[in-house]
Amino acid sequence: MSTAHHAVHHSVHRTTAPRPASTPPSWCADPYADALRAGRGPLFLRRADGWLLPLDVERWCARADETDLGVVEHCEGAVLDIGCGPGRLVAALGARGGRALGIDVSEAAVAHTVGLGGQALHRSVFEPLPGEGRWGTALLMDGNLGIGGDPHALLERVAQLLVPGGLLLAETAPLDIDERVHVHLVHATDDGLRADDGPFPWARLGTPALLRHAERAGWRAAGQWTAGGRSFVALRSRDQRRDHGRDRSTRSSAEPPNSTAVINSQRAANPSPESPVADA
């Protein structure tokens, strides 16, 4: 990526979260589209204090790697990839015969996904979507827990999209962090780094923070693991039928943060006879 300095904070708790924006303008900016077309950065998210978060454009634009395919293996039923980017996971799911739809606020990302043979919509997760309440799995990979800058609102919205007891697979930051800030998308020019539009709200969550937010929002922890230097959490949305009479203490049986344990192996089929992907 770039040799630009970026600090690492091991425990940050910021609470200046605005209400989620439906379409952050910076993700529609030309530099982001240009980076996706070229398959490389450098691109960064920059906080007001100048801290830079490098965006892994090269990996996003490559084929799904072994770590990505491990995520794909856990998916159940029809899959909604929220913030699908250039579509490597949608393509990987399709190659394995899965039903998947990507959504992204970047037209370039949607076009790239479609070019790989996947299905994708130019849409925000906070806008009306096809198949609401009928998706078996939702994905929030590559930092997309940050969408909207309000983790609680995002988790509530994802729960509306899934079947009861549906699965959310989320990638978390590899730090104990709970950060909600405004950021700019910045890219390199001959004169240095330049910001485009913005700022827009963003969040970063480590695994402990996500589990705290998820419990408050009514999700059940289903597992966590690390692979390829990345961290992942599996959550189950509330299912009133299964939860009736169950002690709440049984809902957070995840392994320790550094465990390589995978999610519960009991796979529930999508109960709907119709695929929400067909509605797209």
Tab-separated table of C-alpha atoms in Angstrom:
chain	number	residue	atom	x	y	z
A	1	MET	CA	0.000	0.000	0.000
A	2	SER	CA	1.687	3.192	1.144
A	3	THR	CA	4.447	4.140	3.540
A	4	ALA	CA	2.280	6.951	4.938
A	5	HIS	CA	2.347	6.982	8.719
A	6	HIS	CA	-0.641	5.474	10.496
A	7	ALA	CA	-0.932	5.161	14.251
A	8	VAL	CA	-2.288	2.158	16.113
A	9	HIS	CA	-4.494	2.655	19.175
A	10	HIS	CA	-5.152	-0.511	21.169
A	11	SER	CA	-8.188	0.658	23.128
A	12	VAL	CA	-10.261	3.547	21.838
A	13	HIS	CA	-13.816	4.374	22.871
A	14	ARG	CA	-15.401	7.288	21.010
A	15	THR	CA	-19.097	8.061	21.237
A	16	THR	CA	-19.808	10.869	18.788
A	17	ALA	CA	-22.004	8.776	16.504
A	18	PRO	CA	-24.465	10.550	14.209
A	19	ARG	CA	-27.508	8.950	12.678
A	20	PRO	CA	-26.575	6.689	9.731
A	21	ALA	CA	-26.408	8.377	6.348
A	22	SER	CA	-28.086	6.464	3.534
A	23	THR	CA	-25.366	7.125	0.968
A	24	PRO	CA	-21.980	8.423	2.145
A	25	PRO	CA	-20.911	10.665	-0.751
A	26	SER	CA	-17.216	9.791	-0.565
A	27	TRP	CA	-17.833	6.185	-1.547
A	28	CYS	CA	-19.303	7.502	-4.784
A	29	ALA	CA	-16.314	9.762	-5.486
A	30	ASP	CA	-14.235	9.244	-8.609
A	31	PRO	CA	-10.987	8.279	-6.789
A	32	TYR	CA	-12.745	5.305	-5.212
A	33	ALA	CA	-14.180	4.281	-8.576
A	34	ASP	CA	-10.781	4.759	-10.213
A	35	ALA	CA	-9.117	2.597	-7.570
A	36	LEU	CA	-11.620	-0.212	-8.109
A	37	ARG	CA	-11.146	-0.066	-11.867
A	38	ALA	CA	-7.359	-0.102	-11.491
A	39	GLY	CA	-7.435	-2.735	-8.770
A	40	ARG	CA	-5.132	-0.780	-6.475
A	41	GLY	CA	-4.843	2.235	-4.157
A	42	PRO	CA	-3.611	3.895	-2.191
A	43	LEU	CA	-6.800	5.032	-0.485
A	44	PHE	CA	-7.295	5.904	3.167
A	45	LEU	CA	-9.930	6.939	5.662
A	46	ARG	CA	-8.675	9.976	7.588
A	47	ARG	CA	-9.965	11.118	10.960
A	48	ALA	CA	-10.081	14.754	11.987
A	49	ASP	CA	-6.882	14.260	14.011
A	50	GLY	CA	-5.025	13.134	10.873
A	51	TRP	CA	-4.932	9.403	11.701
A	52	LEU	CA	-5.025	7.296	8.528
A	53	LEU	CA	-6.646	3.898	7.988
A	54	PRO	CA	-5.321	2.255	4.792
A	55	LEU	CA	-7.982	0.600	2.628
A	56	ASP	CA	-6.957	-2.782	1.232
A	57	VAL	CA	-8.097	-2.147	-2.336
A	58	GLU	CA	-5.740	-4.731	-3.829
A	59	ARG	CA	-7.217	-7.539	-1.728
A	60	TRP	CA	-10.774	-6.384	-2.347
A	61	CYS	CA	-10.224	-6.481	-6.107
A	62	ALA	CA	-8.455	-9.847	-6.140
A	63	ARG	CA	-10.116	-13.243	-6.195
A	64	ALA	CA	-11.458	-14.534	-2.906
A	65	ASP	CA	-8.542	-15.956	-0.923
A	66	GLU	CA	-8.469	-18.882	1.501
A	67	THR	CA	-9.676	-16.713	4.381
A	68	ASP	CA	-12.585	-15.390	2.292
A	69	LEU	CA	-13.527	-18.903	1.256
A	70	GLY	CA	-13.631	-19.899	4.909
A	71	VAL	CA	-16.304	-17.227	5.398
A	72	VAL	CA	-18.171	-18.484	2.339
A	73	GLU	CA	-18.217	-21.999	3.838
A	74	HIS	CA	-20.191	-20.729	6.825
A	75	CYS	CA	-22.943	-19.069	4.774
A	76	GLU	CA	-26.466	-20.412	4.952
A	77	GLY	CA	-29.305	-19.994	2.466
A	78	ALA	CA	-29.460	-16.872	0.313
A	79	VAL	CA	-26.672	-14.407	1.136
A	80	LEU	CA	-26.790	-10.607	1.197
A	81	ASP	CA	-23.307	-9.057	0.974
A	82	ILE	CA	-23.675	-5.576	2.482
A	83	GLY	CA	-21.097	-3.210	1.045
A	84	CYS	CA	-19.989	-5.845	-1.454
A	85	GLY	CA	-17.283	-3.654	-3.023
A	86	PRO	CA	-15.921	-5.135	-6.251
A	87	GLY	CA	-17.740	-8.393	-5.564
A	88	ARG	CA	-15.190	-11.114	-4.822
A	89	LEU	CA	-17.416	-12.788	-2.201
A	90	VAL	CA	-20.545	-12.592	-4.341
A	91	ALA	CA	-18.566	-14.197	-7.183
A	92	ALA	CA	-17.164	-16.896	-4.889
A	93	LEU	CA	-20.633	-17.751	-3.606
A	94	GLY	CA	-21.974	-17.937	-7.146
A	95	ALA	CA	-19.124	-20.200	-8.232
A	96	ARG	CA	-20.159	-22.640	-5.524
A	97	GLY	CA	-23.782	-22.602	-6.605
A	98	GLY	CA	-24.927	-20.283	-3.845
A	99	ARG	CA	-27.558	-17.562	-4.120
A	100	ALA	CA	-26.075	-14.183	-3.378
A	101	LEU	CA	-26.779	-10.506	-3.907
A	102	GLY	CA	-24.346	-7.672	-3.306
A	103	ILE	CA	-25.382	-4.130	-2.442
A	104	ASP	CA	-23.108	-1.094	-2.511
A	105	VAL	CA	-23.447	2.688	-2.689
A	106	SER	CA	-20.677	2.802	-5.310
A	107	GLU	CA	-21.824	2.371	-8.900
A	108	ALA	CA	-18.295	1.286	-9.834
A	109	ALA	CA	-18.402	-1.472	-7.212
A	110	VAL	CA	-21.757	-2.708	-8.473
A	111	ALA	CA	-20.517	-2.679	-12.077
A	112	HIS	CA	-17.413	-4.641	-11.084
A	113	THR	CA	-19.510	-7.238	-9.262
A	114	VAL	CA	-21.832	-7.661	-12.231
A	115	GLY	CA	-18.775	-7.959	-14.482
A	116	LEU	CA	-17.670	-10.949	-12.414
A	117	GLY	CA	-21.013	-12.619	-13.078
A	118	GLY	CA	-22.588	-11.749	-9.731
A	119	GLN	CA	-25.834	-9.978	-8.920
A	120	ALA	CA	-25.601	-6.548	-7.296
A	121	LEU	CA	-27.701	-3.459	-6.646
A	122	HIS	CA	-26.675	0.184	-6.277
A	123	ARG	CA	-28.305	0.560	-2.890
A	124	SER	CA	-27.638	1.481	0.743
A	125	VAL	CA	-28.466	-1.046	3.434
A	126	PHE	CA	-30.733	1.608	4.990
A	127	GLU	CA	-32.864	1.835	1.833
A	128	PRO	CA	-35.620	-0.646	0.896
A	129	LEU	CA	-34.149	-3.944	-0.304
A	130	PRO	CA	-35.529	-7.032	-2.010
A	131	GLY	CA	-36.362	-10.046	0.134
A	132	GLU	CA	-36.421	-8.230	3.475
A	133	GLY	CA	-36.881	-10.788	6.246
A	134	ARG	CA	-35.956	-13.712	3.968
A	135	TRP	CA	-32.150	-13.658	3.771
A	136	GLY	CA	-30.395	-16.608	5.391
A	137	THR	CA	-27.046	-14.857	5.841
A	138	ALA	CA	-25.788	-11.284	5.822
A	139	LEU	CA	-22.124	-10.360	5.385
A	140	LEU	CA	-20.359	-7.312	6.815
A	141	MET	CA	-16.773	-7.810	5.663
A	142	ASP	CA	-13.787	-5.511	5.070
A	143	GLY	CA	-14.648	-2.993	7.769
A	144	ASN	CA	-18.305	-2.689	6.809
A	145	LEU	CA	-19.364	-2.760	10.449
A	146	GLY	CA	-18.511	0.911	10.124
A	147	ILE	CA	-21.355	1.675	7.712
A	148	GLY	CA	-23.418	4.598	8.987
A	149	GLY	CA	-21.234	5.179	12.047
A	150	ASP	CA	-23.875	3.684	14.383
A	151	PRO	CA	-23.332	-0.042	15.118
A	152	HIS	CA	-26.606	-0.428	17.020
A	153	ALA	CA	-28.643	1.007	14.130
A	154	LEU	CA	-26.785	-1.179	11.638
A	155	LEU	CA	-27.357	-4.341	13.676
A	156	GLU	CA	-31.051	-3.539	14.010
A	157	ARG	CA	-31.335	-2.988	10.262
A	158	VAL	CA	-29.538	-6.249	9.435
A	159	ALA	CA	-31.867	-8.140	11.778
A	160	GLN	CA	-34.818	-6.828	9.738
A	161	LEU	CA	-33.298	-8.313	6.591
A	162	LEU	CA	-32.664	-11.829	7.920
A	163	VAL	CA	-34.981	-14.744	8.583
A	164	PRO	CA	-35.646	-15.343	12.305
A	165	GLY	CA	-32.468	-16.877	13.680
A	166	GLY	CA	-30.581	-15.808	10.558
A	167	LEU	CA	-26.811	-15.567	10.441
A	168	LEU	CA	-24.628	-12.466	10.390
A	169	LEU	CA	-20.937	-12.959	9.580
A	170	ALA	CA	-18.961	-9.840	10.430
A	171	GLU	CA	-15.287	-8.971	10.181
A	172	THR	CA	-14.007	-7.062	13.204
A	173	ALA	CA	-10.977	-4.856	13.728
A	174	PRO	CA	-7.955	-6.772	15.075
A	175	LEU	CA	-7.878	-4.490	18.145
A	176	ASP	CA	-10.008	-3.907	21.220
A	177	ILE	CA	-11.645	-0.812	19.798
A	178	ASP	CA	-15.064	0.846	19.826
A	179	GLU	CA	-14.745	3.956	17.689
A	180	ARG	CA	-17.377	6.180	16.116
A	181	VAL	CA	-16.058	9.203	14.254
A	182	HIS	CA	-16.335	11.246	11.080
A	183	VAL	CA	-13.805	10.485	8.361
A	184	HIS	CA	-12.773	11.657	4.916
A	185	LEU	CA	-11.848	9.395	2.030
A	186	VAL	CA	-8.397	10.517	0.893
A	187	HIS	CA	-6.202	9.458	-2.007
A	188	ALA	CA	-2.641	10.115	-3.091
A	189	THR	CA	-1.839	12.812	-5.638
A	190	ASP	CA	1.433	14.301	-6.868
A	191	ASP	CA	0.967	16.992	-4.219
A	192	GLY	CA	0.252	14.581	-1.364
A	193	LEU	CA	-3.017	13.273	0.083
A	194	ARG	CA	-6.289	14.884	-0.945
A	195	ALA	CA	-9.708	14.502	0.626
A	196	ASP	CA	-12.833	13.972	-1.473
A	197	ASP	CA	-16.201	15.245	-0.244
A	198	GLY	CA	-17.240	14.138	3.214
A	199	PRO	CA	-16.769	13.975	6.047
A	200	PHE	CA	-19.055	11.034	6.704
A	201	PRO	CA	-19.778	8.915	9.797
A	202	TRP	CA	-17.832	5.701	10.314
A	203	ALA	CA	-17.210	3.157	13.059
A	204	ARG	CA	-14.638	0.528	13.921
A	205	LEU	CA	-15.363	-2.358	16.283
A	206	GLY	CA	-13.128	-5.041	17.705
A	207	THR	CA	-14.625	-8.394	18.654
A	208	PRO	CA	-15.371	-7.502	22.319
A	209	ALA	CA	-17.149	-4.305	21.276
A	210	LEU	CA	-19.222	-6.055	18.615
A	211	LEU	CA	-20.319	-8.704	21.098
A	212	ARG	CA	-21.397	-5.999	23.554
A	213	HIS	CA	-23.412	-4.138	20.914
A	214	ALA	CA	-24.892	-7.386	19.603
A	215	GLU	CA	-26.092	-8.529	23.015
A	216	ARG	CA	-27.823	-5.201	23.622
A	217	ALA	CA	-29.484	-5.454	20.205
A	218	GLY	CA	-30.835	-8.960	20.888
A	219	TRP	CA	-28.363	-11.019	18.839
A	220	ARG	CA	-26.924	-14.342	20.049
A	221	ALA	CA	-23.192	-14.996	19.730
A	222	ALA	CA	-22.639	-18.074	17.553
A	223	GLY	CA	-18.842	-18.114	17.386
A	224	GLN	CA	-15.673	-16.264	16.533
A	225	TRP	CA	-12.419	-17.107	14.787
A	226	THR	CA	-9.264	-15.659	13.314
A	227	ALA	CA	-7.683	-16.507	9.966
A	228	GLY	CA	-5.150	-14.841	7.709
A	229	GLY	CA	-4.552	-12.108	10.271
A	230	ARG	CA	-8.257	-11.173	10.209
A	231	SER	CA	-10.937	-11.541	12.877
A	232	PHE	CA	-14.528	-12.675	12.453
A	233	VAL	CA	-17.681	-13.040	14.532
A	234	ALA	CA	-20.837	-15.038	13.803
A	235	LEU	CA	-24.139	-13.822	15.266
A	236	ARG	CA	-27.699	-15.145	15.213
A	237	SER	CA	-30.626	-12.776	14.966
A	238	ARG	CA	-33.436	-13.043	17.477
A	239	ASP	CA	-35.813	-15.960	16.951
A	240	GLN	CA	-38.760	-15.619	19.295
A	241	ARG	CA	-39.718	-19.259	18.818
A	242	ARG	CA	-36.304	-20.563	19.849
A	243	ASP	CA	-35.655	-17.954	22.523
A	244	HIS	CA	-38.942	-18.424	24.392
A	245	GLY	CA	-38.152	-19.502	27.929
A	246	ARG	CA	-34.407	-19.705	27.325
A	247	ASP	CA	-32.097	-18.274	29.940
A	248	ARG	CA	-30.257	-15.254	28.540
A	249	SER	CA	-26.986	-16.595	29.932
A	250	THR	CA	-26.973	-19.244	27.211
A	251	ARG	CA	-26.884	-16.621	24.471
A	252	SER	CA	-23.236	-15.580	24.733
A	253	SER	CA	-21.279	-18.835	24.591
A	254	ALA	CA	-18.600	-17.606	22.182
A	255	GLU	CA	-15.034	-18.851	22.518
A	256	PRO	CA	-12.259	-16.614	23.923
A	257	PRO	CA	-11.226	-13.729	21.633
A	258	ASN	CA	-8.137	-15.465	20.199
A	259	SER	CA	-9.847	-18.777	19.597
A	260	THR	CA	-9.824	-20.406	16.185
A	261	ALA	CA	-13.188	-22.043	16.907
A	262	VAL	CA	-15.741	-21.849	14.115
A	263	ILE	CA	-19.437	-21.194	14.348
A	264	ASN	CA	-22.071	-23.680	15.410
A	265	SER	CA	-22.243	-26.410	12.790
A	266	GLN	CA	-26.021	-26.703	12.884
A	267	ARG	CA	-27.104	-25.232	9.561
A	268	ALA	CA	-30.686	-23.999	9.171
A	269	ALA	CA	-32.088	-23.981	5.654
A	270	ASN	CA	-33.755	-20.832	4.333
A	271	PRO	CA	-37.379	-21.447	5.344
A	272	SER	CA	-38.781	-19.403	2.469
A	273	PRO	CA	-39.614	-21.407	-0.662
A	274	GLU	CA	-38.650	-18.376	-2.735
A	275	SER	CA	-35.177	-16.932	-3.020
A	276	PRO	CA	-34.898	-13.231	-2.171
A	277	VAL	CA	-32.215	-13.014	-4.844
A	278	ALA	CA	-34.908	-13.561	-7.433
A	279	ASP	CA	-36.579	-10.359	-6.256
A	280	ALA	CA	-33.524	-8.250	-7.085
